[in-house]
XYZ file of C-alpha atoms in Angstrom:
218
model
C 113.673 113.182 65.892
C 113.685 113.559 62.116
C 116.803 112.248 60.410
C 117.805 109.635 62.953
C 114.437 107.914 62.905
C 113.837 108.193 59.174
C 115.440 104.787 58.405
C 112.971 103.136 60.763
C 110.057 104.822 59.036
C 110.871 103.352 55.621
C 109.327 100.094 54.513
C 111.064 97.567 52.277
C 109.120 96.208 49.315
C 109.969 93.425 46.872
C 110.090 95.931 44.021
C 112.294 99.001 43.639
C 109.632 101.406 42.365
C 105.876 101.762 42.597
C 105.306 104.313 39.849
C 102.751 102.021 38.221
C 99.748 102.639 40.462
C 97.498 100.438 38.285
C 99.225 97.325 39.544
C 96.981 94.267 39.374
C 97.076 92.476 42.721
C 95.870 89.236 41.116
C 99.002 88.899 38.974
C 101.690 90.873 40.829
C 102.681 90.130 44.416
C 103.355 93.216 46.517
C 104.951 92.563 49.893
C 104.201 95.072 52.651
C 105.470 94.814 56.212
C 102.496 93.474 58.183
C 103.160 95.851 61.071
C 102.884 98.874 58.791
C 99.378 100.082 59.580
C 98.152 101.681 56.399
C 95.310 100.761 54.075
C 96.052 100.807 50.326
C 93.849 102.669 47.862
C 91.891 100.459 45.478
C 91.213 101.565 41.908
C 87.507 100.934 41.256
C 87.521 100.624 37.467
C 90.246 97.992 36.982
C 90.542 96.583 40.502
C 94.180 97.553 40.914
C 95.742 98.648 44.186
C 97.729 101.812 44.800
C 100.203 101.619 47.656
C 100.061 104.732 49.821
C 103.095 107.026 49.756
C 105.556 107.019 52.642
C 104.653 110.565 53.674
C 101.044 109.561 54.354
C 100.722 108.632 58.006
C 97.667 107.226 59.776
C 95.730 109.809 61.767
C 95.237 107.356 64.604
C 95.498 103.694 65.527
C 92.854 101.664 67.334
C 94.465 98.752 69.144
C 94.417 96.268 71.986
C 97.285 96.124 74.456
C 100.318 94.037 73.457
C 101.526 90.961 75.296
C 104.658 90.953 77.436
C 106.657 89.448 74.557
C 105.570 92.076 71.991
C 105.356 95.284 74.030
C 108.657 96.684 72.723
C 107.671 95.973 69.118
C 104.304 97.662 69.656
C 105.896 100.843 70.994
C 108.465 100.880 68.187
C 105.630 100.625 65.659
C 103.970 103.711 67.169
C 107.158 105.724 66.628
C 107.778 104.391 63.134
C 104.180 105.075 62.113
C 104.344 108.615 63.541
C 101.133 107.935 65.448
C 99.897 110.986 67.344
C 96.608 109.604 68.627
C 96.276 106.075 70.002
C 92.842 104.681 70.867
C 93.259 101.770 73.280
C 90.274 99.461 73.748
C 91.481 97.241 76.620
C 89.856 97.482 80.009
C 92.308 99.199 82.350
C 91.603 96.891 85.292
C 92.133 93.755 83.191
C 95.440 95.101 81.886
C 96.682 95.979 85.360
C 95.704 92.564 86.730
C 97.574 90.755 83.965
C 100.654 92.920 84.550
C 101.027 91.380 88.004
C 101.528 87.899 86.554
C 105.139 86.727 86.127
C 104.634 85.890 82.456
C 102.039 85.986 79.716
C 99.348 83.461 80.614
C 97.053 81.905 78.061
C 93.680 80.733 79.293
C 93.044 77.586 77.256
C 89.365 77.431 78.131
C 88.687 80.997 77.030
C 91.474 81.274 74.438
C 92.562 84.469 76.178
C 96.108 85.832 76.122
C 96.925 88.286 78.897
C 98.072 91.741 77.827
C 100.281 94.214 79.670
C 100.382 97.995 80.102
C 103.056 99.730 78.016
C 103.312 102.914 80.072
C 104.836 103.596 83.520
C 102.798 101.944 86.252
C 103.009 104.975 88.529
C 104.557 103.098 91.465
C 106.834 104.980 93.840
C 110.618 104.821 93.878
C 110.756 104.286 97.638
C 109.701 107.825 98.464
C 106.636 109.882 97.697
C 107.511 110.643 94.078
C 105.783 108.582 91.394
C 107.898 106.897 88.727
C 106.780 108.209 85.327
C 109.561 106.690 83.183
C 110.017 103.041 82.266
C 111.770 100.917 79.631
C 109.876 98.151 77.827
C 111.592 95.293 75.994
C 110.849 92.680 73.358
C 113.178 90.290 71.583
C 114.106 92.818 68.901
C 113.018 96.237 70.184
C 113.251 98.305 73.345
C 111.584 101.654 73.987
C 111.562 104.187 76.787
C 108.159 105.611 77.731
C 107.536 108.760 79.748
C 104.103 109.623 81.092
C 103.647 113.399 81.229
C 99.982 113.678 82.208
C 96.979 111.513 83.019
C 93.324 112.508 83.331
C 90.416 110.214 84.138
C 86.835 110.761 83.057
C 83.814 108.488 82.843
C 84.888 105.265 81.048
C 87.969 106.943 79.606
C 91.518 107.809 80.592
C 93.501 110.370 78.596
C 97.272 110.037 78.858
C 100.041 112.161 77.389
C 103.018 109.915 76.629
C 106.323 110.146 74.802
C 108.218 107.187 73.328
C 111.887 106.887 72.366
C 113.531 103.772 70.859
C 116.429 102.859 73.140
C 118.857 101.999 70.330
C 118.292 105.379 68.659
C 118.841 107.102 71.991
C 122.115 105.209 72.516
C 123.413 106.171 69.067
C 122.649 109.817 69.783
C 124.500 109.705 73.096
C 127.543 108.082 71.478
C 127.653 110.840 68.862
C 126.969 113.586 71.361
C 123.598 114.354 69.831
C 120.015 114.443 71.021
C 116.804 112.801 69.893
C 113.375 114.198 70.688
C 110.887 111.636 72.059
C 107.798 110.992 69.956
C 104.681 112.481 71.641
C 101.472 110.430 71.762
C 98.009 111.156 73.120
C 96.321 107.962 74.285
C 92.571 107.670 74.774
C 92.053 104.569 76.876
C 88.514 103.172 76.832
C 87.924 101.609 80.241
C 84.287 100.623 79.743
C 84.817 97.485 77.658
C 84.136 94.362 79.735
C 86.247 91.241 79.333
C 83.111 89.317 78.372
C 80.504 90.775 76.037
C 80.293 94.279 74.617
C 80.020 97.713 76.245
C 76.777 99.614 76.568
C 75.873 101.475 73.395
C 75.579 104.897 75.049
C 78.948 104.520 76.787
C 80.721 103.459 73.609
C 79.003 106.215 71.592
C 80.201 108.886 74.012
C 83.732 107.531 73.716
C 83.538 107.587 69.901
C 82.420 111.228 70.015
C 85.394 112.068 72.233
C 87.777 110.386 69.775
C 86.309 112.370 66.877
C 86.814 115.584 68.825
C 90.484 114.785 69.321
C 90.839 114.007 65.610
C 89.360 117.413 64.776
C 91.899 119.032 67.088
C 94.753 117.268 65.263
C 93.444 118.150 61.788
């Protein structure tokens, strides 16, 4: 996956070099792509900000499911960020219910925008075999997702997924090459209600499980 996806992993800034790590954010504007999930380091003595290097990737991302119009962009971000562990906080039942709607529906009374699953739904192809591959599209990005494994436990679903940007895959096929899909482990918290907050003990157990997975990746 390396060289072909490297251009997508680079972020464009409004300056050519960032050798001066004592940059004062109050006087110098630094543009960073808003979808690039990475916190800068702040210098405590002078209040400057140090932009993290490109080879520093987030250990994990905690997110809510994307909408139907942004699902391709969300998946592309996971590949570009080299995310290996994704912690998803949406309730699985709510996500599946919203996926059945013909379009993204906004509830004006509750200010709620329906989200959609971004992995294969597991429906059958007309026979007994489940479909574990699906393409997801947005205006600018399209990604292919394969679900390799799925395991349910109390208030949590662990899925092993792989994601490949469709345009990168097409370039590889045209050149007779091959691109390896990006593997992702997703921990899906299914105990968060649509209204209110989850029980403390349930959420604590889920947090402990996430920390265990982080230790395994370290």
